[in-house]
mmCIF file of C-alpha atoms in Angstrom:
data_model
loop_
_atom_site.group_PDB
_atom_site.id
_atom_site.type_symbol
_atom_site.label_atom_id
_atom_site.label_comp_id
_atom_site.label_asym_id
_atom_site.label_seq_id
_atom_site.Cartn_x
_atom_site.Cartn_y
_atom_site.Cartn_z
ATOM 1 C CA SER A 1 0.000 0.000 0.000
ATOM 2 C CA SER A 2 1.138 3.559 -0.716
ATOM 3 C CA GLU A 3 -0.720 5.095 2.202
ATOM 4 C CA LEU A 4 0.862 6.844 5.156
ATOM 5 C CA THR A 5 -1.375 7.560 8.131
ATOM 6 C CA GLN A 6 -0.833 10.429 10.557
ATOM 7 C CA ASP A 7 -2.926 11.694 13.445
ATOM 8 C CA PRO A 8 -4.654 14.896 12.283
ATOM 9 C CA ALA A 9 -3.819 16.921 15.371
ATOM 10 C CA VAL A 10 -1.510 16.752 18.373
ATOM 11 C CA SER A 11 -0.850 19.208 21.190
ATOM 12 C CA VAL A 12 2.044 19.640 23.592
ATOM 13 C CA ALA A 13 2.756 21.912 26.526
ATOM 14 C CA LEU A 14 5.585 24.352 26.042
ATOM 15 C CA GLY A 15 8.894 22.701 26.911
ATOM 16 C CA GLN A 16 7.491 19.183 26.937
ATOM 17 C CA THR A 17 8.170 16.306 24.551
ATOM 18 C CA VAL A 18 5.845 15.303 21.741
ATOM 19 C CA ARG A 19 5.877 12.408 19.312
ATOM 20 C CA ILE A 20 4.233 12.578 15.899
ATOM 21 C CA THR A 21 3.719 9.247 14.202
ATOM 22 C CA CYS A 22 3.454 8.056 10.614
ATOM 23 C CA GLN A 23 2.224 4.551 9.839
ATOM 24 C CA GLY A 24 2.466 2.611 6.594
ATOM 25 C CA ASP A 25 3.815 -0.562 5.047
ATOM 26 C CA SER A 26 6.391 1.354 3.010
ATOM 27 C CA LEU A 27 8.179 2.257 6.236
ATOM 28 C CA ARG A 28 9.324 -1.338 6.565
ATOM 29 C CA GLY A 29 11.646 -0.664 3.629
ATOM 30 C CA TYR A 30 12.441 3.043 3.805
ATOM 31 C CA TYR A 31 12.884 5.579 6.562
ATOM 32 C CA ALA A 32 10.365 8.404 6.601
ATOM 33 C CA SER A 33 11.457 11.933 5.920
ATOM 34 C CA TRP A 34 9.731 14.707 7.861
ATOM 35 C CA TYR A 35 8.675 18.242 6.940
ATOM 36 C CA GLN A 36 7.532 21.243 8.911
ATOM 37 C CA GLN A 37 5.139 23.667 7.255
ATOM 38 C CA LYS A 38 4.076 26.967 8.746
ATOM 39 C CA PRO A 39 1.172 29.021 7.335
ATOM 40 C CA GLY A 40 1.990 30.683 4.050
ATOM 41 C CA GLN A 41 5.355 28.945 3.744
ATOM 42 C CA ALA A 42 6.792 26.101 1.726
ATOM 43 C CA PRO A 43 7.515 22.900 3.640
ATOM 44 C CA LEU A 44 10.906 22.589 5.309
ATOM 45 C CA LEU A 45 12.813 19.325 5.609
ATOM 46 C CA VAL A 46 13.584 18.592 9.274
ATOM 47 C CA ILE A 47 14.574 14.897 9.252
ATOM 48 C CA TYR A 48 15.738 12.464 6.577
ATOM 49 C CA SER A 49 17.161 8.943 6.465
ATOM 50 C CA GLU A 50 17.955 7.402 9.853
ATOM 51 C CA ASN A 51 17.548 10.444 12.086
ATOM 52 C CA ASN A 52 19.567 12.962 10.057
ATOM 53 C CA ARG A 53 18.921 16.691 10.408
ATOM 54 C CA PRO A 54 19.734 19.202 7.671
ATOM 55 C CA SER A 55 21.977 22.073 8.636
ATOM 56 C CA GLY A 56 20.133 24.618 10.772
ATOM 57 C CA ILE A 57 17.515 22.245 12.182
ATOM 58 C CA PRO A 58 17.652 22.212 16.010
ATOM 59 C CA ASP A 59 18.716 19.004 17.688
ATOM 60 C CA ARG A 60 15.432 18.859 19.611
ATOM 61 C CA PHE A 61 14.065 17.221 16.428
ATOM 62 C CA SER A 62 14.757 13.492 16.143
ATOM 63 C CA SER A 63 13.220 10.434 14.527
ATOM 64 C CA SER A 64 12.895 6.712 15.040
ATOM 65 C CA THR A 65 11.303 3.752 13.284
ATOM 66 C CA LEU A 66 9.725 0.583 14.636
ATOM 67 C CA GLY A 67 8.126 -1.853 12.240
ATOM 68 C CA ASN A 68 5.741 0.052 10.001
ATOM 69 C CA THR A 69 5.671 3.181 12.166
ATOM 70 C CA GLY A 70 7.968 6.159 11.956
ATOM 71 C CA SER A 71 8.037 8.804 14.652
ATOM 72 C CA LEU A 72 9.178 12.402 14.787
ATOM 73 C CA THR A 73 10.010 13.507 18.337
ATOM 74 C CA ILE A 74 10.378 17.084 19.481
ATOM 75 C CA THR A 75 12.135 17.198 22.844
ATOM 76 C CA GLY A 76 11.389 20.451 24.635
ATOM 77 C CA ALA A 77 8.851 21.892 22.204
ATOM 78 C CA GLN A 78 9.089 25.605 21.553
ATOM 79 C CA ALA A 79 6.387 28.033 20.482
ATOM 80 C CA GLU A 80 7.986 28.270 17.040
ATOM 81 C CA ASP A 81 7.505 24.531 16.533
ATOM 82 C CA GLU A 82 3.751 25.039 16.138
ATOM 83 C CA ALA A 83 3.145 23.974 12.545
ATOM 84 C CA ASP A 84 1.892 21.189 10.323
ATOM 85 C CA TYR A 85 4.166 18.165 10.031
ATOM 86 C CA TYR A 86 4.225 15.711 7.133
ATOM 87 C CA CYS A 87 6.000 12.422 6.582
ATOM 88 C CA VAL A 88 7.108 11.041 3.204
ATOM 89 C CA SER A 89 8.116 7.597 2.060
ATOM 90 C CA ARG A 90 7.954 5.481 -1.053
ATOM 91 C CA ASP A 91 6.776 2.113 -2.159
ATOM 92 C CA ARG A 92 9.203 -0.334 -3.708
ATOM 93 C CA SER A 93 7.073 0.030 -6.820
ATOM 94 C CA GLY A 94 8.115 3.633 -7.083
ATOM 95 C CA PRO A 95 5.532 6.235 -6.111
ATOM 96 C CA TRP A 96 6.495 8.635 -3.364
ATOM 97 C CA VAL A 97 3.721 9.494 -0.938
ATOM 98 C CA PHE A 98 2.943 12.079 1.725
ATOM 99 C CA GLY A 99 1.165 11.363 4.969
ATOM 100 C CA GLY A 100 -1.989 13.333 5.591
ATOM 101 C CA GLY A 101 -0.231 15.707 7.959
ATOM 102 C CA THR A 102 -0.378 16.449 11.683
ATOM 103 C CA SER A 103 -1.220 19.872 13.051
ATOM 104 C CA LEU A 104 0.893 20.517 16.135
ATOM 105 C CA THR A 105 -0.315 22.985 18.747
ATOM 106 C CA VAL A 106 2.092 24.195 21.437
ATOM 107 C CA LEU A 107 0.126 25.181 24.522
ATOM 108 C CA GLN B 1 22.834 26.969 -2.123
ATOM 109 C CA VAL B 2 20.337 25.682 -4.659
ATOM 110 C CA GLN B 3 17.278 27.829 -5.321
ATOM 111 C CA LEU B 4 14.101 26.837 -7.140
ATOM 112 C CA GLN B 5 11.494 29.179 -8.611
ATOM 113 C CA GLU B 6 8.155 28.217 -10.103
ATOM 114 C CA SER B 7 6.641 30.215 -12.933
ATOM 115 C CA GLY B 8 3.498 30.000 -15.014
ATOM 116 C CA PRO B 9 -0.098 31.177 -15.280
ATOM 117 C CA GLY B 10 -2.034 31.672 -12.069
ATOM 118 C CA LEU B 11 -5.358 30.960 -13.758
ATOM 119 C CA VAL B 12 -6.285 28.078 -16.055
ATOM 120 C CA LYS B 13 -9.664 27.306 -17.597
ATOM 121 C CA PRO B 14 -11.367 23.954 -16.975
ATOM 122 C CA SER B 15 -10.438 21.222 -19.483
ATOM 123 C CA GLU B 16 -7.263 23.067 -20.480
ATOM 124 C CA THR B 17 -3.633 22.255 -19.627
ATOM 125 C CA LEU B 18 -1.833 23.603 -16.593
ATOM 126 C CA SER B 19 1.811 24.325 -17.440
ATOM 127 C CA LEU B 20 4.468 25.329 -14.944
ATOM 128 C CA THR B 21 8.232 25.662 -15.115
ATOM 129 C CA CYS B 22 10.750 25.403 -12.309
ATOM 130 C CA SER B 23 14.038 27.257 -12.755
ATOM 131 C CA VAL B 24 16.957 25.878 -10.794
ATOM 132 C CA SER B 25 19.907 28.043 -9.801
ATOM 133 C CA GLY B 26 22.952 27.365 -7.684
ATOM 134 C CA ASP B 27 23.234 23.737 -8.764
ATOM 135 C CA SER B 28 23.206 21.686 -11.915
ATOM 136 C CA ILE B 29 19.984 19.942 -12.771
ATOM 137 C CA SER B 30 22.074 16.840 -13.399
ATOM 138 C CA ALA B 31 21.490 14.234 -10.725
ATOM 139 C CA TYR B 32 18.606 14.327 -8.244
ATOM 140 C CA TYR B 33 14.908 13.701 -8.619
ATOM 141 C CA TRP B 34 13.271 16.946 -9.708
ATOM 142 C CA SER B 35 9.773 16.879 -8.335
ATOM 143 C CA TRP B 36 6.398 18.538 -8.363
ATOM 144 C CA ILE B 37 4.165 18.620 -5.317
ATOM 145 C CA ARG B 38 0.841 20.346 -4.841
ATOM 146 C CA GLN B 39 -1.359 21.458 -1.975
ATOM 147 C CA PRO B 40 -5.009 22.494 -2.321
ATOM 148 C CA PRO B 41 -5.702 25.494 -0.092
ATOM 149 C CA GLY B 42 -6.208 24.354 3.496
ATOM 150 C CA ARG B 43 -5.345 20.742 2.725
ATOM 151 C CA GLY B 44 -2.386 18.392 2.739
ATOM 152 C CA LEU B 45 0.536 17.858 0.397
ATOM 153 C CA GLU B 46 0.300 15.571 -2.630
ATOM 154 C CA TRP B 47 3.263 14.254 -4.590
ATOM 155 C CA ILE B 48 2.667 14.656 -8.345
ATOM 156 C CA GLY B 49 5.819 13.063 -9.707
ATOM 157 C CA TYR B 50 9.468 13.476 -10.545
ATOM 158 C CA ILE B 51 11.893 13.405 -13.412
ATOM 159 C CA PHE B 52 15.390 12.096 -12.920
ATOM 160 C CA TYR B 53 18.070 14.078 -14.712
ATOM 161 C CA SER B 54 18.453 11.209 -17.182
ATOM 162 C CA GLY B 55 14.851 11.737 -18.247
ATOM 163 C CA SER B 56 13.189 8.816 -16.495
ATOM 164 C CA THR B 57 9.946 9.724 -14.773
ATOM 165 C CA ASN B 58 7.706 8.475 -11.990
ATOM 166 C CA TYR B 59 4.184 9.750 -11.434
ATOM 167 C CA ASN B 60 1.478 9.568 -8.804
ATOM 168 C CA PRO B 61 -0.806 6.770 -10.050
ATOM 169 C CA SER B 62 -3.873 8.923 -9.419
ATOM 170 C CA LEU B 63 -2.568 11.615 -11.818
ATOM 171 C CA LYS B 64 -0.473 9.531 -14.202
ATOM 172 C CA SER B 65 -2.930 9.676 -17.114
ATOM 173 C CA ARG B 66 -2.864 13.499 -17.153
ATOM 174 C CA VAL B 67 0.700 14.393 -16.133
ATOM 175 C CA THR B 68 3.912 14.929 -18.032
ATOM 176 C CA ILE B 69 7.117 16.164 -16.415
ATOM 177 C CA SER B 70 10.004 17.121 -18.669
ATOM 178 C CA VAL B 71 13.492 18.546 -18.210
ATOM 179 C CA ASP B 72 15.577 21.025 -20.170
ATOM 180 C CA THR B 73 19.139 20.610 -18.955
ATOM 181 C CA SER B 74 20.403 23.420 -21.212
ATOM 182 C CA LYS B 75 18.198 25.899 -19.346
ATOM 183 C CA ASN B 76 18.491 24.189 -15.945
ATOM 184 C CA GLN B 77 14.714 23.935 -15.835
ATOM 185 C CA PHE B 78 12.052 21.281 -15.526
ATOM 186 C CA SER B 79 8.373 21.560 -16.308
ATOM 187 C CA LEU B 80 4.956 20.217 -15.396
ATOM 188 C CA ASN B 81 2.026 19.728 -17.746
ATOM 189 C CA LEU B 82 -1.291 18.661 -16.240
ATOM 190 C CA ARG B 83 -4.001 18.080 -18.829
ATOM 191 C CA SER B 84 -7.785 18.310 -18.639
ATOM 192 C CA VAL B 85 -7.828 20.263 -15.403
ATOM 193 C CA THR B 86 -10.863 20.736 -13.181
ATOM 194 C CA SER B 87 -11.515 22.802 -10.084
ATOM 195 C CA ALA B 88 -10.049 19.914 -8.055
ATOM 196 C CA ASP B 89 -6.649 20.833 -9.495
ATOM 197 C CA THR B 90 -6.725 24.279 -7.873
ATOM 198 C CA ALA B 91 -3.729 24.258 -5.553
ATOM 199 C CA PHE B 92 -0.392 25.670 -4.589
ATOM 200 C CA TYR B 93 2.175 23.959 -6.795
ATOM 201 C CA TYR B 94 5.697 23.475 -5.501
ATOM 202 C CA CYS B 95 8.803 22.283 -7.278
ATOM 203 C CA ALA B 96 11.433 20.558 -5.179
ATOM 204 C CA ARG B 97 14.749 18.729 -5.393
ATOM 205 C CA GLY B 98 14.332 15.105 -4.419
ATOM 206 C CA ARG B 99 16.941 12.648 -3.196
ATOM 207 C CA LEU B 100 16.775 8.919 -2.734
ATOM 208 C CA GLY B 101 18.785 6.643 -0.489
ATOM 209 C CA ASP B 102 17.444 4.800 2.510
ATOM 210 C CA SER B 103 14.710 7.389 2.494
ATOM 211 C CA CYS B 104 13.259 9.635 -0.142
ATOM 212 C CA TYR B 105 13.262 13.311 0.687
ATOM 213 C CA PHE B 106 12.949 16.831 -0.679
ATOM 214 C CA ASP B 107 15.778 19.010 0.563
ATOM 215 C CA SER B 108 15.082 22.199 -1.379
ATOM 216 C CA TRP B 109 11.748 23.722 -2.324
ATOM 217 C CA GLY B 110 10.470 26.573 -4.404
ATOM 218 C CA GLN B 111 8.243 29.135 -2.734
ATOM 219 C CA GLY B 112 5.185 27.707 -4.471
ATOM 220 C CA THR B 113 2.718 29.206 -6.884
ATOM 221 C CA LEU B 114 -1.057 29.239 -6.657
ATOM 222 C CA VAL B 115 -2.882 27.984 -9.715
ATOM 223 C CA ALA B 116 -6.634 28.396 -9.819
ATOM 224 C CA VAL B 117 -8.819 26.499 -12.259
ATOM 225 C CA SER B 118 -11.816 28.605 -13.178
ATOM 226 C CA SER B 119 -13.696 29.816 -16.231
#
């Protein structure tokens, strides 16, 4: 299946830790990549491969994978982390696919 | 630092073809998976497809019958054609540089361009 399932919305208290999950069969073969999107902006890559962060992404962002579920963890969430988060993976047959997205609220 | 910039009409009539171009600067278009992604207003992201610098393509199965992505290496550009558009194709369209290893990911994005389908 090419589907990736994410919870539509998650909230976290300021300074606490939050995990955003992405579930799909394709994650058994490929790590998810993760994107942050703020209103009116293009998505921004925050995690790729096995827990790699592009330059400039804070180290409070990390990822892990277990079975068919990938997780993005924000340790010590900040107000500026409030955004939509998307995962991406691909099927062995080729198509790349986005998860439906998770809206993160920082309380 | 690679930069991508989408260009094309902001309004397309129903049943016509949506055509966009992505200009790449700061890097050669050789290598990488040059991709198109769209996002209807207020909704999630949808992968449309990519072209590898060699010319091989891969499309979203749900759009495959209407999509063509091409590349012009001499101009460092790649393009999207989406045929027979309807109002459901109204969206922000992004071009992005894709990479593939043990994950697939988009490490550089254009700012996006809104294309409305309306008569």
